[in-house]
Tab-separated table of C-alpha atoms in Angstrom:
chain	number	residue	atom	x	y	z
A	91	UNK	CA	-22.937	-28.559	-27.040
A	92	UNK	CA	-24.918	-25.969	-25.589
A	93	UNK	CA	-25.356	-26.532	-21.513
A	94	UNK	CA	-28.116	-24.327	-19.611
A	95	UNK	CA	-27.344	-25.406	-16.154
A	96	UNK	CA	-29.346	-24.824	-13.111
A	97	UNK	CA	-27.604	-22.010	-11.361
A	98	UNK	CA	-26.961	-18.533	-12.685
A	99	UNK	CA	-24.147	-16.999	-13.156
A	100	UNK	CA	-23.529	-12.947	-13.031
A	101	UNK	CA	-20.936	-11.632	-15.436
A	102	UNK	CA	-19.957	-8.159	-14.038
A	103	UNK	CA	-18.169	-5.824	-16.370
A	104	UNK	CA	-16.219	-2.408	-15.012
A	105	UNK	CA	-15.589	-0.138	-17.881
A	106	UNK	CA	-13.717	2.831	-18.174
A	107	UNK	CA	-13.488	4.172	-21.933
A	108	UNK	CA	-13.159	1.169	-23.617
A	109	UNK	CA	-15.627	1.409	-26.205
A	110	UNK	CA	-13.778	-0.579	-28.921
A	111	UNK	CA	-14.458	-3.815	-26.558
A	112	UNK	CA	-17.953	-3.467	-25.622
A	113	UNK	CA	-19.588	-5.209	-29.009
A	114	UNK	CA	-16.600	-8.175	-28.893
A	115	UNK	CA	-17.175	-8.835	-25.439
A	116	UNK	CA	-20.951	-9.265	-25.524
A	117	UNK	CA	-20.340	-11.436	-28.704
A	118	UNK	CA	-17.410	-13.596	-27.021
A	119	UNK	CA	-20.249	-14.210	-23.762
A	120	UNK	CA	-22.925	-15.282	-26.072
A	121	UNK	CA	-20.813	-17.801	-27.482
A	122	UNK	CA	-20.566	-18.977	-24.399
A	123	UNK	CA	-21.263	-23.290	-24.426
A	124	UNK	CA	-23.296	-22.590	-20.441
A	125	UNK	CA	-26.036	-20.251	-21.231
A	126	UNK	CA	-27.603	-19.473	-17.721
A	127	UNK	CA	-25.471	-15.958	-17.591
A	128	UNK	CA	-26.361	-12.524	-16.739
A	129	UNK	CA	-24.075	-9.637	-17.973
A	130	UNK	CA	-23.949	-6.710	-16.261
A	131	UNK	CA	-21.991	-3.710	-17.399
A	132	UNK	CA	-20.754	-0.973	-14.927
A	133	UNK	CA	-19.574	1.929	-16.784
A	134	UNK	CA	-17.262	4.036	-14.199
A	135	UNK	CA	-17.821	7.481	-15.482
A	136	UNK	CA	-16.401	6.878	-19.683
A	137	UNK	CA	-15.850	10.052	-21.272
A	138	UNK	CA	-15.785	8.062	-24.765
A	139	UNK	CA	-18.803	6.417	-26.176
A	140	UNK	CA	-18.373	3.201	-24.254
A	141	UNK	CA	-21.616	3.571	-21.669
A	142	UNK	CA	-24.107	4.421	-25.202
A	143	UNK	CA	-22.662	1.292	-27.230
A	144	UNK	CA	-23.254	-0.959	-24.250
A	145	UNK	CA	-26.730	0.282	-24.139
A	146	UNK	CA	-28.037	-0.530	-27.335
A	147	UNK	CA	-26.878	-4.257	-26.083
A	148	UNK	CA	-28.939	-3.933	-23.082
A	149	UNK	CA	-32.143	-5.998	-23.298
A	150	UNK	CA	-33.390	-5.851	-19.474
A	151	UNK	CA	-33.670	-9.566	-18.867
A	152	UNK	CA	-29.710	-10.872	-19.707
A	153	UNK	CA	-28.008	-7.766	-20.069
A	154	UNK	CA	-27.984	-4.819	-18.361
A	155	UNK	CA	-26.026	-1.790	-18.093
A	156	UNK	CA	-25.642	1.268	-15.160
A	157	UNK	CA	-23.791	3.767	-14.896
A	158	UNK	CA	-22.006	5.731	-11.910
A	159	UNK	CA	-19.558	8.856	-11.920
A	160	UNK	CA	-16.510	7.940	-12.387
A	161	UNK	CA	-15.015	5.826	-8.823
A	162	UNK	CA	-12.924	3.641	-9.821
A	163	UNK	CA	-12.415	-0.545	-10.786
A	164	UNK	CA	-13.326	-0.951	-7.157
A	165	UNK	CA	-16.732	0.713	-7.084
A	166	UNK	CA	-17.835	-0.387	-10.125
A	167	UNK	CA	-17.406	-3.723	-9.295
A	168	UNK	CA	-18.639	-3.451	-5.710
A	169	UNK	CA	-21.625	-1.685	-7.883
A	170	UNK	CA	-22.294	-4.481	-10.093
A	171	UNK	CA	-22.546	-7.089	-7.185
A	172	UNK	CA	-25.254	-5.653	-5.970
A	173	UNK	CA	-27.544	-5.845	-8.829
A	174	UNK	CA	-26.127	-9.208	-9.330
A	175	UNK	CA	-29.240	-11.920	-9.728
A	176	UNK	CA	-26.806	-15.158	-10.196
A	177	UNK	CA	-25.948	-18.292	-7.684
A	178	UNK	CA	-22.297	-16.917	-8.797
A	179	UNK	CA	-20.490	-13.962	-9.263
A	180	UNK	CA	-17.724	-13.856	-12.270
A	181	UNK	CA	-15.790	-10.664	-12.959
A	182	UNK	CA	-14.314	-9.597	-16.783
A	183	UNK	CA	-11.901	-6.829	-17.819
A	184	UNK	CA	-13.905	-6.234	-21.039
A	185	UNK	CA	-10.592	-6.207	-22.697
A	186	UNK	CA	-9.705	-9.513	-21.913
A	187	UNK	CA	-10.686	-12.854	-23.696
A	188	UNK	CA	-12.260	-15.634	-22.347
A	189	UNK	CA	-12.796	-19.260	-23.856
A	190	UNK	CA	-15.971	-20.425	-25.401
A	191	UNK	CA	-16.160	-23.103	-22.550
A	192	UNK	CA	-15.186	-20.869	-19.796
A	193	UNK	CA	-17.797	-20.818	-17.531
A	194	UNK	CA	-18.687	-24.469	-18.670
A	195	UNK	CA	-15.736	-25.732	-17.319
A	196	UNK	CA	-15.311	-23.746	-14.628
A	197	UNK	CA	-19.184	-24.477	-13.515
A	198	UNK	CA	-18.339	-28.099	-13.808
A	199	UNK	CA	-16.409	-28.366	-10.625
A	200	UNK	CA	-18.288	-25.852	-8.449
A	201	UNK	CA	-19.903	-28.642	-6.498
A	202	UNK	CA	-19.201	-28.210	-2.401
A	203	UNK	CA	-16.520	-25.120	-3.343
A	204	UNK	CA	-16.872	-21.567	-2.448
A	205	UNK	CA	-14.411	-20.363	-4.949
A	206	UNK	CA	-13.527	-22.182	-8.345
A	207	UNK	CA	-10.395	-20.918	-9.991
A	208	UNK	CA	-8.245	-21.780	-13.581
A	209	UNK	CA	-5.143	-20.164	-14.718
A	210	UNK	CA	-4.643	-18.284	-17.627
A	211	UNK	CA	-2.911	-17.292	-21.136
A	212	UNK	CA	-0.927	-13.752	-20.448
A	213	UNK	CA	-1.661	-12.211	-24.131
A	214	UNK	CA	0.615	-9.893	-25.103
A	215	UNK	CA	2.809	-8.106	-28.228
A	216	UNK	CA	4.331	-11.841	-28.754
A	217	UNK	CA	1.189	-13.854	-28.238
A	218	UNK	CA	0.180	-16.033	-25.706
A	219	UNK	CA	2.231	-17.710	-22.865
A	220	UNK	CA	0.514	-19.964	-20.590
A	221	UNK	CA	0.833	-18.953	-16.784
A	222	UNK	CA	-0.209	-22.026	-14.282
A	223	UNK	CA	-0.771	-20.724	-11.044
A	224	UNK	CA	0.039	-24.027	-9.557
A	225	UNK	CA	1.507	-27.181	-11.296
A	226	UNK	CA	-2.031	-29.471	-10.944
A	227	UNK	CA	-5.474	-29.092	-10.391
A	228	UNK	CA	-6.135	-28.721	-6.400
A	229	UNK	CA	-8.753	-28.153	-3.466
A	230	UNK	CA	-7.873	-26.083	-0.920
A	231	UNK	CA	-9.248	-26.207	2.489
A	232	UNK	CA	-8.712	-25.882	5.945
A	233	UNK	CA	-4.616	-25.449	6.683
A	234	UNK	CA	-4.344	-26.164	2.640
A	235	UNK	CA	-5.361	-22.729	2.100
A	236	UNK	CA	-2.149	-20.704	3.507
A	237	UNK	CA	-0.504	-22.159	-0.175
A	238	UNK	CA	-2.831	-19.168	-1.366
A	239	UNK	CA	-1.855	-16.499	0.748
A	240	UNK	CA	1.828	-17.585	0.488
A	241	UNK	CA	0.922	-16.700	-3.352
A	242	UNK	CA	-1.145	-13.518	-2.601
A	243	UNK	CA	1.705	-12.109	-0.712
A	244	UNK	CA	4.513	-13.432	-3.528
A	245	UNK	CA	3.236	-14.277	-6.581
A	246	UNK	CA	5.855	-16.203	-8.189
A	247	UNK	CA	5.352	-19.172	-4.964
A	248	UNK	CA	4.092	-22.736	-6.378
A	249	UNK	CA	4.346	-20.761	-9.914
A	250	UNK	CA	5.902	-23.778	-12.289
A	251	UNK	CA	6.889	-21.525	-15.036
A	252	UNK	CA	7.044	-17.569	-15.528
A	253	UNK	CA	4.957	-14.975	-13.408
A	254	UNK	CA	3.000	-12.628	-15.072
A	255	UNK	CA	-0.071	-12.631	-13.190
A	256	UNK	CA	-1.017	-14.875	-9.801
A	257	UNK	CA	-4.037	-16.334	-7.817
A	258	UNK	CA	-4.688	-12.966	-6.270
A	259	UNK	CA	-6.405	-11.229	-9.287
A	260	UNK	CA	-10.521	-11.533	-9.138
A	261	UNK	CA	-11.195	-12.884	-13.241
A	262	UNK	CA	-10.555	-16.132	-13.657
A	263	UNK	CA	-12.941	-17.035	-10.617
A	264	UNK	CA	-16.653	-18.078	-9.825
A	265	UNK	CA	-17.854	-16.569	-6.396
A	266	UNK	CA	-20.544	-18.411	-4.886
A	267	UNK	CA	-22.887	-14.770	-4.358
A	268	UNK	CA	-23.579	-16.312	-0.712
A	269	UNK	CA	-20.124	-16.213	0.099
A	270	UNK	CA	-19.690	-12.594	-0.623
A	271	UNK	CA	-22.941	-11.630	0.930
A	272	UNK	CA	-22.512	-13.183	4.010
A	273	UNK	CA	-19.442	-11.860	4.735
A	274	UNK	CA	-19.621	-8.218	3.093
A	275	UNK	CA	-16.809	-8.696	0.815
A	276	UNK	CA	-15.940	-5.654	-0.899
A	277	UNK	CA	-13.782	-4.101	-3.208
A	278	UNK	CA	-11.579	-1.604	-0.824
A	279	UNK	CA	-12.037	1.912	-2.773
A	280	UNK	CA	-9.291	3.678	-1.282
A	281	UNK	CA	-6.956	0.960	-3.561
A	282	UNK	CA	-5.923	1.855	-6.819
A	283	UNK	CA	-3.401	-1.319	-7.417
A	284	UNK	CA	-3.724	-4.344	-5.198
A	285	UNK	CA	-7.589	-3.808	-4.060
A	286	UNK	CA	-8.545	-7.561	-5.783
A	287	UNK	CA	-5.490	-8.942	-3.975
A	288	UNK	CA	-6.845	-7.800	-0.424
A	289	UNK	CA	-10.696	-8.947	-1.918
A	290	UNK	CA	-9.164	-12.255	-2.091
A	291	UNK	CA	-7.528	-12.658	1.763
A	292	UNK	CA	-10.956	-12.300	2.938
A	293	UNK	CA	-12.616	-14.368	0.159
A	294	UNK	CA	-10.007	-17.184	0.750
A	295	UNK	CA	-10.546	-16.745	4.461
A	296	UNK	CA	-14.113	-17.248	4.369
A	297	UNK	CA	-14.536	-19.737	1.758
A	298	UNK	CA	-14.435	-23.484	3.369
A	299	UNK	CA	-13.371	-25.431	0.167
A	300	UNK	CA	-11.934	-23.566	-2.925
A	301	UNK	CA	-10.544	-25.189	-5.980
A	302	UNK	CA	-8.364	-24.389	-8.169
A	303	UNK	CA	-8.586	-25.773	-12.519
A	304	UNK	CA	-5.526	-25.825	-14.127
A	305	UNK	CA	-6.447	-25.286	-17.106
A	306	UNK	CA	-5.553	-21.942	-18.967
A	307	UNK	CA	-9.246	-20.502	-19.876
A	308	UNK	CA	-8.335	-16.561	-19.577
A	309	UNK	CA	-6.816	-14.687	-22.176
A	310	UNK	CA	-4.752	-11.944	-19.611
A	311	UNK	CA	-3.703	-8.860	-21.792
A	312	UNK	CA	-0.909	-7.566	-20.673
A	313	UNK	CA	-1.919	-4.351	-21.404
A	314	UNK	CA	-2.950	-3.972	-17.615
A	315	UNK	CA	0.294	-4.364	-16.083
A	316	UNK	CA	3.103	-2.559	-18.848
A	317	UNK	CA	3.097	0.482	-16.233
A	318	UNK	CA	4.012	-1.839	-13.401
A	319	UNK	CA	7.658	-2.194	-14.995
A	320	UNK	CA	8.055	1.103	-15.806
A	321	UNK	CA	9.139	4.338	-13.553
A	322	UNK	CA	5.988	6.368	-14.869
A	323	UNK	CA	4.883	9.113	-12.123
A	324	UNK	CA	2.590	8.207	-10.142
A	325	UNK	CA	1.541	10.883	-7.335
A	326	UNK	CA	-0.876	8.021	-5.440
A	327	UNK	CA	2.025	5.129	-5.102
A	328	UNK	CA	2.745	6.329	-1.796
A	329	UNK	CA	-0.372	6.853	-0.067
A	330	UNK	CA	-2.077	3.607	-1.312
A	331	UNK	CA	0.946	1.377	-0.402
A	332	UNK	CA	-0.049	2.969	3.037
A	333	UNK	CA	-3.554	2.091	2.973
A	334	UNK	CA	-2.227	-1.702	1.564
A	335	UNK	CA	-0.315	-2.102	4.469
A	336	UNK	CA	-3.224	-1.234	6.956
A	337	UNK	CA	-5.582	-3.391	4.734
A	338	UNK	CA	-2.320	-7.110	5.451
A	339	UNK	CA	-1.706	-5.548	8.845
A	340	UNK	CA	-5.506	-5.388	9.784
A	341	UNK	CA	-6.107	-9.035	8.161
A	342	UNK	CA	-3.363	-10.670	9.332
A	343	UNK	CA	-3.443	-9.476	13.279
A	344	UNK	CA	-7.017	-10.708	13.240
A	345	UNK	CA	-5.980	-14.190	11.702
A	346	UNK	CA	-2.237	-14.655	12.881
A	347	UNK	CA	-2.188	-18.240	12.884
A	348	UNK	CA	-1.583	-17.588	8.867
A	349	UNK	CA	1.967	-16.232	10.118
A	350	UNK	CA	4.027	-19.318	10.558
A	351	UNK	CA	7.388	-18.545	9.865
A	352	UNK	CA	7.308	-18.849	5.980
A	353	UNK	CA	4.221	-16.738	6.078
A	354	UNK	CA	5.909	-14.075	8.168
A	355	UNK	CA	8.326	-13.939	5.479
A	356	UNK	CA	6.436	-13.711	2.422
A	357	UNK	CA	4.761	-10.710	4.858
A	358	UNK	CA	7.883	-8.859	5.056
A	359	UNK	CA	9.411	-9.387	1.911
A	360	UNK	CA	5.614	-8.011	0.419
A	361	UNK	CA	6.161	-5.007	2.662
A	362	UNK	CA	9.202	-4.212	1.461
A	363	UNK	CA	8.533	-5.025	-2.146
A	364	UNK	CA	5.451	-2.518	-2.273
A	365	UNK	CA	7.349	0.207	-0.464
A	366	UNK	CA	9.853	-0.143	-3.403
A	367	UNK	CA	7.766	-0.047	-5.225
A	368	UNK	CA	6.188	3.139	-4.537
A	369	UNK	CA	9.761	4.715	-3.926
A	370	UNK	CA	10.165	3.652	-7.550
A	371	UNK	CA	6.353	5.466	-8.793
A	372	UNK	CA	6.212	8.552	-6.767
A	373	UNK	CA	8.660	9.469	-3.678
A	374	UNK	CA	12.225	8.759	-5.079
A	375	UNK	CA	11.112	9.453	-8.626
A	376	UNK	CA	12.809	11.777	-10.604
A	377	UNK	CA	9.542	13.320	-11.554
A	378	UNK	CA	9.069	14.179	-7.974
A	379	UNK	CA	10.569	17.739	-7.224
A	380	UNK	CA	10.953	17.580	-3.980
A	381	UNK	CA	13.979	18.578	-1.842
A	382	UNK	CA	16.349	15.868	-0.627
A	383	UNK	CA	15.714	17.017	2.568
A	384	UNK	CA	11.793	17.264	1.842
A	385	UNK	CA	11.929	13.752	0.570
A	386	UNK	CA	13.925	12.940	3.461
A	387	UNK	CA	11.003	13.886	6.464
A	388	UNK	CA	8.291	11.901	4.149
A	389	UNK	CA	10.563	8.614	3.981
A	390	UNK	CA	10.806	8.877	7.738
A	391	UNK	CA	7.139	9.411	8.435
A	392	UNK	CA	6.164	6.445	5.979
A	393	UNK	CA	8.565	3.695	7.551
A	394	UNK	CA	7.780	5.009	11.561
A	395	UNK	CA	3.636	4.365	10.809
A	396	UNK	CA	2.990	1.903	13.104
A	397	UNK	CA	1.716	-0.743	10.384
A	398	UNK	CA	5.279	-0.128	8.947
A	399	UNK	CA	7.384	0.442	11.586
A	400	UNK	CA	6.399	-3.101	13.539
A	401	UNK	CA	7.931	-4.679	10.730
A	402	UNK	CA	11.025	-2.845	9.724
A	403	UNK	CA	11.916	-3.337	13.859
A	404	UNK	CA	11.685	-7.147	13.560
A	405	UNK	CA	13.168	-7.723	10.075
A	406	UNK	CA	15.750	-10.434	9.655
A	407	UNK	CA	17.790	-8.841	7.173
A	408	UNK	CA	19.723	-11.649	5.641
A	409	UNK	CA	15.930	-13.250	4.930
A	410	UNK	CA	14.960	-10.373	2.664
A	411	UNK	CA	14.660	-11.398	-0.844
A	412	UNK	CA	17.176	-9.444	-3.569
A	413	UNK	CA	20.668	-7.750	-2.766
A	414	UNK	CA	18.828	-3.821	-3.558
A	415	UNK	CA	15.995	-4.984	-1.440
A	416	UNK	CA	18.303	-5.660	1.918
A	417	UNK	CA	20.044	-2.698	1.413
A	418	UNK	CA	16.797	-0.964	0.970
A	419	UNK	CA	15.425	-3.049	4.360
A	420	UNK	CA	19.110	-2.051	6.158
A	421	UNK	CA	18.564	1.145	5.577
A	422	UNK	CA	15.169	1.252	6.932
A	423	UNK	CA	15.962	-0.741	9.902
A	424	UNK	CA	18.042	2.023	10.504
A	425	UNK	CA	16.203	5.016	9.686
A	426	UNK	CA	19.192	5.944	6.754
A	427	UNK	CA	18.186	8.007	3.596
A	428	UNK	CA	20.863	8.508	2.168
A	429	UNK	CA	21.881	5.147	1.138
A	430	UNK	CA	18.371	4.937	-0.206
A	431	UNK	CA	18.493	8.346	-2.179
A	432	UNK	CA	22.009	7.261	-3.465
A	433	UNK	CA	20.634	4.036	-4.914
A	434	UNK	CA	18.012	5.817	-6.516
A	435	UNK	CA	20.344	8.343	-8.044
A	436	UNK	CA	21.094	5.612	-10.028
A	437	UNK	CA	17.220	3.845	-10.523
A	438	UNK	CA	16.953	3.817	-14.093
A	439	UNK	CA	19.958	0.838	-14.090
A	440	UNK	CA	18.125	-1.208	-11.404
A	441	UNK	CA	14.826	-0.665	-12.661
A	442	UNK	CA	16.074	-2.547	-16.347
A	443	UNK	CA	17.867	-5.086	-14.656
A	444	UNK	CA	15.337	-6.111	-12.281
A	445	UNK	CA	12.326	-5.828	-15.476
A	446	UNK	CA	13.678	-6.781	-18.196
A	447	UNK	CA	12.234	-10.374	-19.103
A	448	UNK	CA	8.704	-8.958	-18.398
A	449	UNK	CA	9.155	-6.730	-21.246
A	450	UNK	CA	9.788	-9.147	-23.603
């Protein structure tokens, strides 16, 4: 059954050289079962053919196409919102898949929410697994919502089965547009990795009612995340878990009645989590050629910034998650390298232990 609906929705599309999606995407939206849809495509700067291929679908009334030099996922998407035309906003990877009755369903339940959510199929070399974000179908509102940053700041919390992806990520969703206009919500440029999780703390914030489907309607590749498990170089690791910190420091000073004492946790065991993280991508890596004792002056500077330091001070060791991770916090606590250094001598073991099932 085909179902027009009322309200429009705006599909926007970042794309970055992925010209062998552009034609299955458009196809898989106008199979869509809820018709009232907008796509618009923001190519970020493609040096293949993707921007001229999404152009000859481009028809100036349901789907258009722009282009911009090349910014990044954030800008693109920050671009596409504001030619947006739709009641909603709805954002697509166009290498992901999406069911028929996607927005249908998701539309369905949009009454008095801000935010409508489902879960999602993480599609990858051995199929499909189903990832529920939470175990049931659920509003959230008022003190109900700090279930969702407890899950923005750990992903695997209320998970009922295996993580791959969590609530944080900005597909899957319907955005009321008045929502995100009212409150200037914005993609934070300056992020390469994490910039939808920090969209959400303010879109969760500011929405009054948001509800989440369960009911796995995204097909996640996980094409997006094999480099998260991996110790590839990664010269930026350091300087955007720097601007992530300012961006949970900022958000949660202004709104610290989100920091009970679980929240407080889940806040320090993210902090130290992301500046493993980065140890892992760019400072500690052995790709880095740094001197020890170059290495050395940049691991002090990092964990003595202010947004950093505040919480290394007040850490309760023993309520850090993972044995590597309270050495790591130890060590920080008491501005040591060398413990840090040595365990990273020896990375390559940790990093297979610790992400092994996610390459499976």
């Amino acid at each position: 059954m085909l179902i027009w609906g009322d309200e429009m929705i705006s599909v926007i599309i970042p794309v970055y050289n992925k010209e062998r999606y552009i034609s299955r995407v458009v196809d898989m939206l106008k199979r869509q079962t809820y018709k009232n849809i907008e796509i618009i495509f923001i190519d970020d700067g493609s040096t293949d053919n993707s921007y001229n291929i999404a152009k000859l679908y481009e028809d100036g009334k349901k789907i258009f196409v722009y282009r911009q030099k090349n910014q990044g996922v954030s800008a693109a998407r920050n671009k596409g919102m504001t030619y947006a035309n739709g009641e909603w906003l709805s954002f697509l990877d166009p290498d992901d898949l999406i069911a028929e009755n996607y927005f249908e369903d998701l539309i369905s339940v949009a009454a008095d929410y801000d935010i409508i959510s489902c879960c999602c199929y993480a599609v990858g070399d051995n199929g499909k697994k189903i990832n529920n974000f939470f175990l049931n179908s659920m509003s959230f509102y008022g003190d109900q919502k700090k279930i969702l940053f407890y899950q923005l700041l750990d992903d695997t919390y209320g998970q009922p089965g295996k993580t791959y992806t969590a609530i944080g990520v900005p597909w899957g969703k319907l955005y009321k547009k008045s929502l995100v206009l009212s409150n200037n919500l914005k993609f934070d440029i300056k992020l390469k990795k994490q910039e939808d999780n920090i969209f959400n703390m303010y879109a969760f914030k500011y929405a009054k009612r948001i509800f989440y489907l369960n009911k796995p309607l995204y097909f996640y590749s996980l094409e997006h995340i094999k480099n998260d498990y991996v110790s590839n170089y990664d010269s930026y690791a350091v300087r955007n878990v720097i601007e992530l910190q300012k961006e949970r420091m900022t958000f949660f000073t202004e709104n610290c009645a989100l920091l009970d004492k679980s929240g407080e946790d889940f806040l320090n065991n993210a902090t130290i989590s992301s500046l493993v993280s980065s140890f892992n991508k760019c400072l500690l890596n052995k790709a880095n050629t740094q001197t020890y004792f170059e290495k050395r002056n940049e691991y002090l500077y990092i964990i003595r910034l202010p947004f950093f330091a505040k919480i290394i001070r007040n850490l309760d060791i023993l309520r850090i998650n993972g044995f590597v991770h309270k050495i790591v916090a130890l060590s920080m606590k008491c501005s040591l390298f060398y413990p840090i250094n040595f365990i990273w001598y020896f990375r390559s073991i940790y990093v297979k232990i610790k992400y092994k099932n996610h390459k499976k």
